[in-house]
PDB file of C-alpha atoms in Angstrom:
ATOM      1  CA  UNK A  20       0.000   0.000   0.000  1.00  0.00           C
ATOM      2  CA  UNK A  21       1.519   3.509  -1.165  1.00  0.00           C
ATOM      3  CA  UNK A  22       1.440   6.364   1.299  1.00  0.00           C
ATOM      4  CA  UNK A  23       1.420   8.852  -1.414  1.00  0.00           C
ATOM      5  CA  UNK A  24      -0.666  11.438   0.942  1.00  0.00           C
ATOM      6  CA  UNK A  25       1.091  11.065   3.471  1.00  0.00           C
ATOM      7  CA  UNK A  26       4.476  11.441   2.030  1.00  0.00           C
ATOM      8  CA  UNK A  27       3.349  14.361   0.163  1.00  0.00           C
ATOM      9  CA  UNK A  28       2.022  16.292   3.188  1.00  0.00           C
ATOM     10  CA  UNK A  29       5.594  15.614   5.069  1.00  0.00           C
ATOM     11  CA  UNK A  30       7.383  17.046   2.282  1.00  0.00           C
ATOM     12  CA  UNK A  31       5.424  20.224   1.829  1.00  0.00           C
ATOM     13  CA  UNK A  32       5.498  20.923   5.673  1.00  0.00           C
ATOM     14  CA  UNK A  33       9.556  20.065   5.691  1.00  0.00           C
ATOM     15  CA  UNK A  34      10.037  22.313   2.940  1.00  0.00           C
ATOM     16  CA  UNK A  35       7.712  25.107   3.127  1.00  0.00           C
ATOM     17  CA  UNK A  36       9.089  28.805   3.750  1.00  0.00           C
ATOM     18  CA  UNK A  37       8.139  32.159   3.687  1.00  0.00           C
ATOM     19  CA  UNK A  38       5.357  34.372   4.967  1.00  0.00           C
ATOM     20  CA  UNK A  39       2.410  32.556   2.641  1.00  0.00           C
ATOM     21  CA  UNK A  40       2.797  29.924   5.463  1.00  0.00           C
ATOM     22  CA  UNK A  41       2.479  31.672   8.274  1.00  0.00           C
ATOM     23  CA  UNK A  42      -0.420  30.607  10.447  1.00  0.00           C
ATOM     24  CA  UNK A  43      -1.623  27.758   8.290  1.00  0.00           C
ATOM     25  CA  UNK A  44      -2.484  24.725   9.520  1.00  0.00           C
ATOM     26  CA  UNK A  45      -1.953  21.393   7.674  1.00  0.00           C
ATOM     27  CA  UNK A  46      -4.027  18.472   7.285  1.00  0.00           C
ATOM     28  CA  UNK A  47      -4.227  14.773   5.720  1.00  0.00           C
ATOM     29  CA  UNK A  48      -7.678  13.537   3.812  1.00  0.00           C
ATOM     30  CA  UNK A  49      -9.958  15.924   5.843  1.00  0.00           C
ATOM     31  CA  UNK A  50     -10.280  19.864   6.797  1.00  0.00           C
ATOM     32  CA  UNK A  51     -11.906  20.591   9.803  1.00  0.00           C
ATOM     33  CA  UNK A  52     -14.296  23.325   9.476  1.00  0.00           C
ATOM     34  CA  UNK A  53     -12.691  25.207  12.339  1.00  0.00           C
ATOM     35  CA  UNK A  54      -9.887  25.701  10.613  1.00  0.00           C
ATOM     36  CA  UNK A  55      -9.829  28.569   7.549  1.00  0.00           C
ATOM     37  CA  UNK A  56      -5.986  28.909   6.724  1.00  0.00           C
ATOM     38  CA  UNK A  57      -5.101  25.307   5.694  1.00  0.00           C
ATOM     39  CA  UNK A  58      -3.538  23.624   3.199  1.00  0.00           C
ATOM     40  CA  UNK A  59      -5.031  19.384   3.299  1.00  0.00           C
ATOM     41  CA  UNK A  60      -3.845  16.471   1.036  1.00  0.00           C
ATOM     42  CA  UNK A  61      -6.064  13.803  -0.510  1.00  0.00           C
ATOM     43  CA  UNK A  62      -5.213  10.702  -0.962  1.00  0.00           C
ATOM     44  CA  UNK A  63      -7.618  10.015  -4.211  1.00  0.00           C
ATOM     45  CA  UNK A  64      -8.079   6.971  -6.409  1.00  0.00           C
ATOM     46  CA  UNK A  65      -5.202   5.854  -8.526  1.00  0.00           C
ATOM     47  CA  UNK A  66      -4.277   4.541 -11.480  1.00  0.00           C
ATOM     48  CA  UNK A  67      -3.431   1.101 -12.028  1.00  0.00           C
ATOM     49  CA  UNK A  68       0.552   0.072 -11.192  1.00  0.00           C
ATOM     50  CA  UNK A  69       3.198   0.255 -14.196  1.00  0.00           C
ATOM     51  CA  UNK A  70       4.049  -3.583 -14.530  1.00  0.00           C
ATOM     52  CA  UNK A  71       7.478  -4.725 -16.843  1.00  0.00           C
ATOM     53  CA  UNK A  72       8.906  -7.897 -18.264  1.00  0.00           C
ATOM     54  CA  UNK A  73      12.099  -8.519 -15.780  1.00  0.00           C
ATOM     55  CA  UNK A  74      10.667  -6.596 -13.384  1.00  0.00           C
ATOM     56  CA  UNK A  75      10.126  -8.258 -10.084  1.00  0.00           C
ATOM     57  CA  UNK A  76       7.886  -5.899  -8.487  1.00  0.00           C
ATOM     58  CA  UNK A  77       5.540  -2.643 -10.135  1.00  0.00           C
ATOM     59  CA  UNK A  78       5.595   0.444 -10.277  1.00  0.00           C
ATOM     60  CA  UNK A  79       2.856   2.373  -8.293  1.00  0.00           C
ATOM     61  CA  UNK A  80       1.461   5.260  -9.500  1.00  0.00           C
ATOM     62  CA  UNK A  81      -1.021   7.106  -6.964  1.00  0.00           C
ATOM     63  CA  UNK A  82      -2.535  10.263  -7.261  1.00  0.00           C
ATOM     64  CA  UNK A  83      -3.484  12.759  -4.671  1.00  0.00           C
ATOM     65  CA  UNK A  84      -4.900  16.108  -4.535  1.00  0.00           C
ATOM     66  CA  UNK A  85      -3.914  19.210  -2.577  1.00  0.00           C
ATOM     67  CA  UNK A  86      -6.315  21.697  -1.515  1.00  0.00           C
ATOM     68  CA  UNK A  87      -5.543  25.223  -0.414  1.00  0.00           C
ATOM     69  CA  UNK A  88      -7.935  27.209   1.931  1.00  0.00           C
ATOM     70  CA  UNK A  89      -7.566  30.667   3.142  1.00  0.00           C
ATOM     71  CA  UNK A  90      -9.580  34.123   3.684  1.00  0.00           C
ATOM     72  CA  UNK A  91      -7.052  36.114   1.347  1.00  0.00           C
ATOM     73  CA  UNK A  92      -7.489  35.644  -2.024  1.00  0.00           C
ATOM     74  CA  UNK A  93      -4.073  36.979  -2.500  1.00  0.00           C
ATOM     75  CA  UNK A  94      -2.075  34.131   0.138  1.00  0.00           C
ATOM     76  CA  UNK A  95      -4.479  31.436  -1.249  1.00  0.00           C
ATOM     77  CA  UNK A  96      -2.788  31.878  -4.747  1.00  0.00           C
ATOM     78  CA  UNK A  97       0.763  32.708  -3.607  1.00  0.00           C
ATOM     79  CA  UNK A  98       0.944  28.964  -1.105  1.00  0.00           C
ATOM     80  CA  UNK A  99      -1.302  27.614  -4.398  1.00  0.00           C
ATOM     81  CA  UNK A 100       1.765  29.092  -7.168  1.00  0.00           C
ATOM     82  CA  UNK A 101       4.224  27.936  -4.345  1.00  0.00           C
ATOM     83  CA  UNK A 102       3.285  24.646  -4.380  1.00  0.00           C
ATOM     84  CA  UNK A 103       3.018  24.239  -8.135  1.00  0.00           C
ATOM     85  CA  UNK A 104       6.250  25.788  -8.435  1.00  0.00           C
ATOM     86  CA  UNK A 105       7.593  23.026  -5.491  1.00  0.00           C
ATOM     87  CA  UNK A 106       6.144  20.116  -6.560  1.00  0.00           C
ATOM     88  CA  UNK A 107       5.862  19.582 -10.254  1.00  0.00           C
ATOM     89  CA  UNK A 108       8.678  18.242 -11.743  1.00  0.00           C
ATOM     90  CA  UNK A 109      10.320  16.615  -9.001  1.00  0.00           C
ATOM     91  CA  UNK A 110      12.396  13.058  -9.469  1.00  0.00           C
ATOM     92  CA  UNK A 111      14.141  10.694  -7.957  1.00  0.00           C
ATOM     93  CA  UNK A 112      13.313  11.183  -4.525  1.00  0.00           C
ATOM     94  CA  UNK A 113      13.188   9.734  -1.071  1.00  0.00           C
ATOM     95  CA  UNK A 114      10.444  10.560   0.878  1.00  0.00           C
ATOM     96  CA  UNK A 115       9.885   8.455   4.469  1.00  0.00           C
ATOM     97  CA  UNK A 116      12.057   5.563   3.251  1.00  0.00           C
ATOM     98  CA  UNK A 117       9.859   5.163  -0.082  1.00  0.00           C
ATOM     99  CA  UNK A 118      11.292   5.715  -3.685  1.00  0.00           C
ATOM    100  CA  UNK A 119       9.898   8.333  -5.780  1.00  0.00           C
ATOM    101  CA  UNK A 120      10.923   7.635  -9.379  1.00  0.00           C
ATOM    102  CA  UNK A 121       8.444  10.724 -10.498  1.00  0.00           C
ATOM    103  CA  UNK A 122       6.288  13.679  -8.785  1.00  0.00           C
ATOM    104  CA  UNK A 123       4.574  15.991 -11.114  1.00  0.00           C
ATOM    105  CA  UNK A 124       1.370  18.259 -11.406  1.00  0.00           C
ATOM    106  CA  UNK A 125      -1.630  17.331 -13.670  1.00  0.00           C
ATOM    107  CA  UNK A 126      -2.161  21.075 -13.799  1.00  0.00           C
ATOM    108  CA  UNK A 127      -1.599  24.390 -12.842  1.00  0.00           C
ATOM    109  CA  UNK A 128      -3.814  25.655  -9.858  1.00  0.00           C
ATOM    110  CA  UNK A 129      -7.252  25.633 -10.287  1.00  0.00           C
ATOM    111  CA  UNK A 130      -9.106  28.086  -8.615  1.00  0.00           C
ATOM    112  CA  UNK A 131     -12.287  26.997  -6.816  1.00  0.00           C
ATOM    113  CA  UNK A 132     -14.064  29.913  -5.720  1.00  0.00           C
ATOM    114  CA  UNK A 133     -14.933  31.534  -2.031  1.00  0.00           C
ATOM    115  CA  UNK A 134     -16.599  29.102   0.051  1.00  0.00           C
ATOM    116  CA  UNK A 135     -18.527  30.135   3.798  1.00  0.00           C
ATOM    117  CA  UNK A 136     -18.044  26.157   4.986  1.00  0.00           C
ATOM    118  CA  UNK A 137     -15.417  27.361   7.356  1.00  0.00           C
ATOM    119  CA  UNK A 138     -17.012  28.282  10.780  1.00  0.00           C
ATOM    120  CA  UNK A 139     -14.116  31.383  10.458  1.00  0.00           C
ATOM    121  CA  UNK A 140     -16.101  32.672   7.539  1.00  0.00           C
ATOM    122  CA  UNK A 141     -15.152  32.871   3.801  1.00  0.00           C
ATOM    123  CA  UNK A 142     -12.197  31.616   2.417  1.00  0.00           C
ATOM    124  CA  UNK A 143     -10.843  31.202  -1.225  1.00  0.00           C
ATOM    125  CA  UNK A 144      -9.795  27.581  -2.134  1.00  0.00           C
ATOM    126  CA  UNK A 145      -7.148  26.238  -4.458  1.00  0.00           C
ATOM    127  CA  UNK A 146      -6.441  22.730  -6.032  1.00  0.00           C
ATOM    128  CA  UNK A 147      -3.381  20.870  -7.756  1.00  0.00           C
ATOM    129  CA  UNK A 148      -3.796  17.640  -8.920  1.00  0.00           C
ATOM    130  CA  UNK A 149      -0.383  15.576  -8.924  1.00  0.00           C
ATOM    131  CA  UNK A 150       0.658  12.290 -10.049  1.00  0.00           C
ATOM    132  CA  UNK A 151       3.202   9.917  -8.372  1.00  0.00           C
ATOM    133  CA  UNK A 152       5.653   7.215  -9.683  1.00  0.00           C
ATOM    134  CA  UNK A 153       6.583   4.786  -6.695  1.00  0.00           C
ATOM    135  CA  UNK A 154       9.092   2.083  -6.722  1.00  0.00           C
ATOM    136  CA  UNK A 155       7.199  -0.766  -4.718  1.00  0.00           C
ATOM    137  CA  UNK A 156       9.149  -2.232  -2.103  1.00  0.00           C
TER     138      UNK A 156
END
């Protein structure tokens, strides 16, 4: 089983910097309504694993999703532009003792609109799809 998610949300909190990130929280497959400036990762359903001739084990390849919540719509699209900027086009990686062979972005981030969900009021949300490469182990 991969831990795409998981992995993904470690690396973004080990590596974020800058003011954009200041007094976000960070969350894994949920966002609790309490919370307004927060950036959550989904794990979402996947694609099928890369299998090869000679190959003893595949290659998984999950997806996940990160969402970006927060009330201004200007720090919502600089941690969304961050992120795209961090994340796409990374390879060859260890994350948590598993073997990233690829990391990428399915797209640029998509803006989703002000929601009032949050019980902190109205906040503008941000998504980026990505795409994984995992060297089962």
């Amino acid at each position: 089983m991969t831990m795409f998610g998981r992995d993904l949300l470690d690396y973004i909190k080990e590596n974020q910097s800058g003011t954009p990130f200041a007094g976000v929280d960070f969350s894994l497959n949920y966002i609790n309504d309490a919370k307004t400036n927060i950036v959550a990762v989904y794990d979402t359903g996947g694609y099928s694993p890369d299998r090869y001739h000679g190959v003893s084990l595949p290659i998984d390849r999950p997806p996940a999703q990160v969402r970006i919540r927060h009330t201004s719509a200007k720090t919502a699209w600089e941690i969304a532009n961050y992120l795209y900027s961090m994340l796409d086009g990374m390879y060859a990686l260890m994350i948590n003792d598993r073997e990233y062979i690829q990391i990428t972005c399915t797209n640029p981030p998509a803006y989703l609109g002000a929601d009032e969900v949050s019980t902190n009021g109205k906040a503008h949300e941000y998504t980026l799809n990505m795409y994984s490469m995992i060297k089962r182990t």
